[in-house]
PDB file of C-alpha atoms in Angstrom:
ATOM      1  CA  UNK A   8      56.927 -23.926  64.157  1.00 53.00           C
ATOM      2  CA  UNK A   9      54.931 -25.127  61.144  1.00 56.00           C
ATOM      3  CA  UNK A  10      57.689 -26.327  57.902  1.00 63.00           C
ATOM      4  CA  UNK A  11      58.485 -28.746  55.338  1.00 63.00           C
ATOM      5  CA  UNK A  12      61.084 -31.307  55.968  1.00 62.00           C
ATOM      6  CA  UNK A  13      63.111 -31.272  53.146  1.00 60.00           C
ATOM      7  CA  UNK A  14      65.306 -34.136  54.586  1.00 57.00           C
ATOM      8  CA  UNK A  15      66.959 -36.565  57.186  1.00 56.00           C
ATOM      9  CA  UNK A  16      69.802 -37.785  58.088  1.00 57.00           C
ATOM     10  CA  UNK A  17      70.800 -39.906  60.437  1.00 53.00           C
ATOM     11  CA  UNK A  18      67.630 -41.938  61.098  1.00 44.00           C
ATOM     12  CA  UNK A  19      68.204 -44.734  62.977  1.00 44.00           C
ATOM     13  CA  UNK A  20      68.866 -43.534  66.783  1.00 56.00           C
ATOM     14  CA  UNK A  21      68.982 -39.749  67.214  1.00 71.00           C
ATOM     15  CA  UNK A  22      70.095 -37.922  64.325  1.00 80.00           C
ATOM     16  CA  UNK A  23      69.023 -34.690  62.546  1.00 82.00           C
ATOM     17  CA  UNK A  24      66.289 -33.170  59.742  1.00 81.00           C
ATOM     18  CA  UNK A  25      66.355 -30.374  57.863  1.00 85.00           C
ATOM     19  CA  UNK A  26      63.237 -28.355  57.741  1.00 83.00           C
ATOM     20  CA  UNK A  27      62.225 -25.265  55.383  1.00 83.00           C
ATOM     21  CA  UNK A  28      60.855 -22.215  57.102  1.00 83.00           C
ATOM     22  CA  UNK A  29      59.750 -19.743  54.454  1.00 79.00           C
ATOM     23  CA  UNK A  30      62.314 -20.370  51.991  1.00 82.00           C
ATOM     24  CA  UNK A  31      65.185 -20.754  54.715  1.00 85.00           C
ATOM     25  CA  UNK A  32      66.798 -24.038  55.608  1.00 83.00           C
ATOM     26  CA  UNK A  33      66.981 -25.288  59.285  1.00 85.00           C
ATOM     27  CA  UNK A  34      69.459 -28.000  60.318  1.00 86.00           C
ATOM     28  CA  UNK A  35      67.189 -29.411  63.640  1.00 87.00           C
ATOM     29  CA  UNK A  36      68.658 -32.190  65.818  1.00 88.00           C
ATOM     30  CA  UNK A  37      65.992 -34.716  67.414  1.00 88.00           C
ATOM     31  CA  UNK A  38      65.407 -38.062  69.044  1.00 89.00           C
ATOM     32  CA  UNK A  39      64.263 -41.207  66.661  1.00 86.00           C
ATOM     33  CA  UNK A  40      60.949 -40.973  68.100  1.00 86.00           C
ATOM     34  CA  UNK A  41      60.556 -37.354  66.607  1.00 87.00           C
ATOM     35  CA  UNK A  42      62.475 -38.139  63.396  1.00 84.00           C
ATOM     36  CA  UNK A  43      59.913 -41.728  62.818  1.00 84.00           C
ATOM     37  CA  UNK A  44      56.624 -38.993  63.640  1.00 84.00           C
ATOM     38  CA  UNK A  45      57.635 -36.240  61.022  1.00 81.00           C
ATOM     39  CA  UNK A  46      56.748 -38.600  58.133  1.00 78.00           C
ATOM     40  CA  UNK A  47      57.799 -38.246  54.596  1.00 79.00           C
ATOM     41  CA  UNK A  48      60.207 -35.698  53.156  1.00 80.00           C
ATOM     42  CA  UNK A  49      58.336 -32.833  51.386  1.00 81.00           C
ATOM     43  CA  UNK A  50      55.378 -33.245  53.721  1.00 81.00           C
ATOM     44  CA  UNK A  51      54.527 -30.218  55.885  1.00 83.00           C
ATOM     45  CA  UNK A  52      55.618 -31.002  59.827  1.00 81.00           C
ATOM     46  CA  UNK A  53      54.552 -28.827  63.087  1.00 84.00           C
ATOM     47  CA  UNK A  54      57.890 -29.170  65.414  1.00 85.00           C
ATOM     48  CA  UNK A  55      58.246 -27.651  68.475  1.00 87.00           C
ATOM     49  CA  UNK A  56      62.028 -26.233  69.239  1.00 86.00           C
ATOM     50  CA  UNK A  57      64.616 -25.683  71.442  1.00 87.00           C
ATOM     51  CA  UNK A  58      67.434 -23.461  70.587  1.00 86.00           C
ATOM     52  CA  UNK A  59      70.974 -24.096  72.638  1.00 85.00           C
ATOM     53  CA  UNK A  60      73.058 -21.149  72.876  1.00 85.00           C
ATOM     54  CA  UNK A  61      76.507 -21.770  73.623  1.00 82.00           C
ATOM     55  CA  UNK A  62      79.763 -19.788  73.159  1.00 85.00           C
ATOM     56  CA  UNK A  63      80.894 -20.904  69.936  1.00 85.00           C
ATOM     57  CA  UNK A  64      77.629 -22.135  68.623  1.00 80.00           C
ATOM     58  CA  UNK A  65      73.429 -22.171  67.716  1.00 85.00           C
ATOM     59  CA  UNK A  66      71.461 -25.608  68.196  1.00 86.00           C
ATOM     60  CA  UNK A  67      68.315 -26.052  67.471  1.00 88.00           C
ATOM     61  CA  UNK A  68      66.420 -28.867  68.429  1.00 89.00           C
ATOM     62  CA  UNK A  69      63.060 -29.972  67.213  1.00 89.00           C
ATOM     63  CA  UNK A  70      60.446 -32.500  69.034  1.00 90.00           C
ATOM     64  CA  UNK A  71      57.358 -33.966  67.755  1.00 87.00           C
ATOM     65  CA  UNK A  72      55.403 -33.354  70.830  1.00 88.00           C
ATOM     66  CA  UNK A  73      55.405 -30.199  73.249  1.00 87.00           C
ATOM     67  CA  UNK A  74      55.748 -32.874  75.738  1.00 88.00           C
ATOM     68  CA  UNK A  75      59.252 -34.557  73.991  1.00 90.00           C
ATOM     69  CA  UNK A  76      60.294 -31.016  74.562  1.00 90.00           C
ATOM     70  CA  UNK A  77      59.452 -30.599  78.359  1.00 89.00           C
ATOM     71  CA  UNK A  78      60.640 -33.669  78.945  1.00 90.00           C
ATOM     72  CA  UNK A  79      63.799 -33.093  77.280  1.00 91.00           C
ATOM     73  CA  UNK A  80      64.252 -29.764  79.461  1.00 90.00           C
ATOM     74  CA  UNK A  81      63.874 -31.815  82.456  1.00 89.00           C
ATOM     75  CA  UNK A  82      67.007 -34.618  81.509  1.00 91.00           C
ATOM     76  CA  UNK A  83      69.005 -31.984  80.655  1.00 91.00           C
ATOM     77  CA  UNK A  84      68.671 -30.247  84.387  1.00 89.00           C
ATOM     78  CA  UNK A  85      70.381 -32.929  85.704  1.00 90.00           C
ATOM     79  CA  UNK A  86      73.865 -31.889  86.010  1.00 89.00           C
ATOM     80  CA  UNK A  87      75.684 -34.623  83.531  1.00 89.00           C
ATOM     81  CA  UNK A  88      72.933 -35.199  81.133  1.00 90.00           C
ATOM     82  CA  UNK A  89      74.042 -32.836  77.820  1.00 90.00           C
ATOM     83  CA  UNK A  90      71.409 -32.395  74.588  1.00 89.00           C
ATOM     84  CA  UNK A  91      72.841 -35.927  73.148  1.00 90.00           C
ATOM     85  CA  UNK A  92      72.057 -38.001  75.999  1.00 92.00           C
ATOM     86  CA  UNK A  93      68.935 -36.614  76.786  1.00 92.00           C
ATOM     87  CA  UNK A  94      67.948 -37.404  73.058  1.00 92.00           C
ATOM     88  CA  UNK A  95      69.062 -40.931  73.339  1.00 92.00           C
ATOM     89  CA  UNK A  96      66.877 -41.129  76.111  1.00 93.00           C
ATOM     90  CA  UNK A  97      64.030 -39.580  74.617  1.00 92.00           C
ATOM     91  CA  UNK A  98      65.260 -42.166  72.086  1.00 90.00           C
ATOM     92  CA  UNK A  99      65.002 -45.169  73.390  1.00 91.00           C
ATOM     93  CA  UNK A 100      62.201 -44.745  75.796  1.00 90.00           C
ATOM     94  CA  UNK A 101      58.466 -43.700  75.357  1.00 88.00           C
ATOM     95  CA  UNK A 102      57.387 -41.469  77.296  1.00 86.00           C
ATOM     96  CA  UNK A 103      55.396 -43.079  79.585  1.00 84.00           C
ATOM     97  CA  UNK A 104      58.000 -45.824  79.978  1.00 86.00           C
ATOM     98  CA  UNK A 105      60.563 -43.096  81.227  1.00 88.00           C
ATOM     99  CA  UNK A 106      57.598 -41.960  83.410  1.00 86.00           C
ATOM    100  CA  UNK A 107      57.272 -45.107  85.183  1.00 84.00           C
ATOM    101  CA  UNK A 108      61.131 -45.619  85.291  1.00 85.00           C
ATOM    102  CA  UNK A 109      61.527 -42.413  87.502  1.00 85.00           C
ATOM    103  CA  UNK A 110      58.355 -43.145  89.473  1.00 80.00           C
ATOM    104  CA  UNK A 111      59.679 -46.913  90.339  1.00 81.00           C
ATOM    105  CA  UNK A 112      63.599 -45.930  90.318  1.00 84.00           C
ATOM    106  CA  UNK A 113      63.948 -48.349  87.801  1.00 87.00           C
ATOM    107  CA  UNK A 114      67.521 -46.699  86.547  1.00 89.00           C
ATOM    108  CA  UNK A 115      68.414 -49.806  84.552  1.00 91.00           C
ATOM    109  CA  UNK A 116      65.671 -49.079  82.121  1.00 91.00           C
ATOM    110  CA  UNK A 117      67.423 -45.216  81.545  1.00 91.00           C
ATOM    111  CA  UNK A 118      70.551 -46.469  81.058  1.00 92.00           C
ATOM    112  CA  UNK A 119      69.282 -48.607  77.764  1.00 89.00           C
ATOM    113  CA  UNK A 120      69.899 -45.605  76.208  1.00 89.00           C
ATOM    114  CA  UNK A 121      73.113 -44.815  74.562  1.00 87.00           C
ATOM    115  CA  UNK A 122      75.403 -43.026  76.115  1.00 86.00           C
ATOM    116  CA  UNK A 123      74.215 -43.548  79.709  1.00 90.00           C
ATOM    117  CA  UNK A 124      76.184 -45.731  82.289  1.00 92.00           C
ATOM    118  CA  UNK A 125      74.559 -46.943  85.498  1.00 92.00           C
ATOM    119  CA  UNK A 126      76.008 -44.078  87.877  1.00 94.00           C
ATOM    120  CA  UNK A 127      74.472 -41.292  85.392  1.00 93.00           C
ATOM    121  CA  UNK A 128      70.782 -43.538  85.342  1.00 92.00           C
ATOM    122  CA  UNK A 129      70.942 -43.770  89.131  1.00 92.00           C
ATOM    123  CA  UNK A 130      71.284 -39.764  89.134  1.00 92.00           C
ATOM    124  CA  UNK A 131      68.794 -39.089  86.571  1.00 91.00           C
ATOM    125  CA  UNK A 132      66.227 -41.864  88.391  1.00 90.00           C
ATOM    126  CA  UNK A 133      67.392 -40.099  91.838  1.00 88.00           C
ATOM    127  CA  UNK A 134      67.096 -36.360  90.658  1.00 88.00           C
ATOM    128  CA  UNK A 135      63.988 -36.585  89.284  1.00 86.00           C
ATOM    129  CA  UNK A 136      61.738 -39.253  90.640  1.00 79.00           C
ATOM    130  CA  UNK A 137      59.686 -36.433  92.105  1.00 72.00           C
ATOM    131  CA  UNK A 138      59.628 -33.791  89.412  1.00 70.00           C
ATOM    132  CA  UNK A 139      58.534 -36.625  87.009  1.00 63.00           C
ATOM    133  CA  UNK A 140      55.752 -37.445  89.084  1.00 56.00           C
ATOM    134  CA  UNK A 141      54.465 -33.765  89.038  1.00 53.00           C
ATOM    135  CA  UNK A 142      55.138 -33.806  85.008  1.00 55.00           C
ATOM    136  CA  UNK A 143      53.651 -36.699  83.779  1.00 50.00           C
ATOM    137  CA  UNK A 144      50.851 -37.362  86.083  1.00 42.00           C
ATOM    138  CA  UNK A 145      52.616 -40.477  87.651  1.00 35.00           C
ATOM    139  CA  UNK A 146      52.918 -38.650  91.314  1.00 34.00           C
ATOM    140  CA  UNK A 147      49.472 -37.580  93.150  1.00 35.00           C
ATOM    141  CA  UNK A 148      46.437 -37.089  90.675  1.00 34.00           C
ATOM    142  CA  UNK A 149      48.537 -34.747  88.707  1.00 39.00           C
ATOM    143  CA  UNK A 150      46.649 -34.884  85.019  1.00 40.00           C
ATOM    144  CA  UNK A 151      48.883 -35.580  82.279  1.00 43.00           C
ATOM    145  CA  UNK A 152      49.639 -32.104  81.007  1.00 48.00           C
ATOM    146  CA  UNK A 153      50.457 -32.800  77.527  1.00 42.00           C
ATOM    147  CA  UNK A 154      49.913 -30.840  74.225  1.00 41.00           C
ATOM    148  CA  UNK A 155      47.115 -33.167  73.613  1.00 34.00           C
ATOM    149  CA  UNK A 156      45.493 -31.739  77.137  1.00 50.00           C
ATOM    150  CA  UNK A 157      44.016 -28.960  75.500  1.00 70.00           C
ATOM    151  CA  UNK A 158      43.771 -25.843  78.235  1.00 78.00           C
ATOM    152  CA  UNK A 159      46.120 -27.769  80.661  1.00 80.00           C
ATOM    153  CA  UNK A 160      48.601 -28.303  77.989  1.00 79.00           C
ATOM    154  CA  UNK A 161      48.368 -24.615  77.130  1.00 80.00           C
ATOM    155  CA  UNK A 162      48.384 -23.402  80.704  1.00 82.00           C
ATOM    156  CA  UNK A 163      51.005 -24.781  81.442  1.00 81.00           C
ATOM    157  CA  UNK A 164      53.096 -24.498  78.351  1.00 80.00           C
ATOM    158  CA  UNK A 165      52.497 -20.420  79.485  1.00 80.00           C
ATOM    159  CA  UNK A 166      53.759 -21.056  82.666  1.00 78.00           C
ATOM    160  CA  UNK A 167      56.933 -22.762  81.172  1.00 77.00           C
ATOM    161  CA  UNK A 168      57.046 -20.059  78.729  1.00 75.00           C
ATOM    162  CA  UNK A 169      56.934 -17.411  81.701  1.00 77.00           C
ATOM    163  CA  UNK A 170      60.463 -19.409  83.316  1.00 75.00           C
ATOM    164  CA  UNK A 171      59.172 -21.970  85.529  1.00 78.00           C
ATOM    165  CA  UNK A 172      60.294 -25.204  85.484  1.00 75.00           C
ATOM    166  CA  UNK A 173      58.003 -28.232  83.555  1.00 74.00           C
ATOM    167  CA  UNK A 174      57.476 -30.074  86.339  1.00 73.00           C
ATOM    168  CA  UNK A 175      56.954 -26.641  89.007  1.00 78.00           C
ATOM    169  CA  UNK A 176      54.531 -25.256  85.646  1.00 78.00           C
ATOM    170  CA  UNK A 177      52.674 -28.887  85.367  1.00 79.00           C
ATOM    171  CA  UNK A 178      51.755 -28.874  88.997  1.00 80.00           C
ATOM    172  CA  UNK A 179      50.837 -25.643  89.623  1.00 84.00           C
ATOM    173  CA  UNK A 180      48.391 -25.678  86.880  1.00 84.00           C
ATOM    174  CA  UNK A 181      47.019 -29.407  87.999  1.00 82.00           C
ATOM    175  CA  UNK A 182      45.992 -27.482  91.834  1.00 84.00           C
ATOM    176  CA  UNK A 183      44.662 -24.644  89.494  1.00 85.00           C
ATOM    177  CA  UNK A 184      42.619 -27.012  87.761  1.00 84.00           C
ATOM    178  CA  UNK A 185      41.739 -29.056  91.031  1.00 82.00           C
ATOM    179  CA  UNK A 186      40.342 -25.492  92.688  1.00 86.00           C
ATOM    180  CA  UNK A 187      38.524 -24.492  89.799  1.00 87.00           C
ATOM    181  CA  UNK A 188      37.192 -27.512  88.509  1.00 81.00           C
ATOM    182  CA  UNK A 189      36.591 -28.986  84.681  1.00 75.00           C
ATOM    183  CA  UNK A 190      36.112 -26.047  82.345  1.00 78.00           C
ATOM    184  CA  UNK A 191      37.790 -23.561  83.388  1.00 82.00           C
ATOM    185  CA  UNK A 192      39.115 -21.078  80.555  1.00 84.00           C
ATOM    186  CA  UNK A 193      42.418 -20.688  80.051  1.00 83.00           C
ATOM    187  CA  UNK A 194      42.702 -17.413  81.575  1.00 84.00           C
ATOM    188  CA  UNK A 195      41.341 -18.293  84.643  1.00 86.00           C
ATOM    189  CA  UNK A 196      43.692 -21.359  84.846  1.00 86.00           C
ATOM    190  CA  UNK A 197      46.831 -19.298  84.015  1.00 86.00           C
ATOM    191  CA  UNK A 198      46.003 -16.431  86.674  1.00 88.00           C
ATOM    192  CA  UNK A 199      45.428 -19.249  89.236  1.00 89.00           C
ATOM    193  CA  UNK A 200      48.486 -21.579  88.523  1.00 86.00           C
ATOM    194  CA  UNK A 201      50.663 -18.246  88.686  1.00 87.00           C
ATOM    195  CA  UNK A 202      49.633 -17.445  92.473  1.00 85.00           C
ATOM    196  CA  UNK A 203      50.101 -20.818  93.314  1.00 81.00           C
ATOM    197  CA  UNK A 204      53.721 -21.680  91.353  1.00 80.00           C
ATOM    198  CA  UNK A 205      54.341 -18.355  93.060  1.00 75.00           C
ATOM    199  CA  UNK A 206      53.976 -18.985  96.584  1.00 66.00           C
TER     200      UNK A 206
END
């Protein structure tokens, strides 16, 4: 969503802005790295969300990348790892670092982040060493699918979108893209990463 951040709170480690949407204030929880890339108050931010629905309450969360956010959806699948600790994660590690960290099994680097203790690293590092790889490019010769990947990104932000998970979206459209080869439209790539998450 495109808004203005009318202010912040919290900002060293995770903590929270609030952003206008057409007149109407929105309380959004994020990770440092998101609060330190939405720049000054009264500036206009893009954010990408994630709303948490629980039984006595709304959360929305806001990332600076569409990436933060996959990424974020992929911590919290491992049972143990709630919104808070996947934001300290997505904290205290770049991206890439927490990339390499799942690739190597290198759980002491995840469990720099507040919050997490050495048993919940070694199950985050164990649950998703291969789903990162398939995410961020680390595993096979995967591309990065990031926003910044233009009809990758997209394609597989659809796929997402559609209920697959990042890292099942991310590959699928990386074999798309492998079958139908640099410049493929977006269409094409979506119809072809569908068959193939699908099977």
């Amino acid at each position: 969503m495109i808004a203005k951040l009318t202010g912040r709170l919290d900002s060293s480690g995770a903590g929270h802005a609030v952003i206008d949407v057409g007149g109407v204030g929105y309380l959004v929880e994020a990770s440092a790295r998101t609060l330190d890339a939405l720049g000054p108050v009264g500036g206009d931010v893009t954010i990408h969300t994630e709303m948490l629905v629980g039984e006595d309450f709304l959360r929305l969360l806001g990332f600076a990348k569409a990436e933060e956010r996959d990424w974020f959806r992929l911590l919290t699948s491992v049972q143990g790892v709630g919104a808070k600790v996947a934001l300290a994660i997505l904290s205290a590690l770049e991206i890439g670092d927490l990339q390499r960290a799942l690739a190597s099994g290198d759980s002491a680097m995840i469990a720099r982040a507040n919050g997490v203790g050495p048993k919940l690293a070694q199950r985050i590092t164990h649950e998703l060493k291969d789903k990162a790889g398939a995410l961020g490019g680390i595993a096979g010769s995967s591309p990065t699918l990031s926003a910044a990947s233009g009809p990758l990104g997209d394609a597989a932000a659809a796929l997402t979108g559609l209920g697959f998970k990042p890292g099942e979206a991310s590959a699928a459209v990386a074999a798309a893209n492998e079958e139908l080869g640099a410049g493929a439209s977006l269409d094409a790539l979506v119809r072809v990463a569908l068959k193939k998450a699908a099977k």
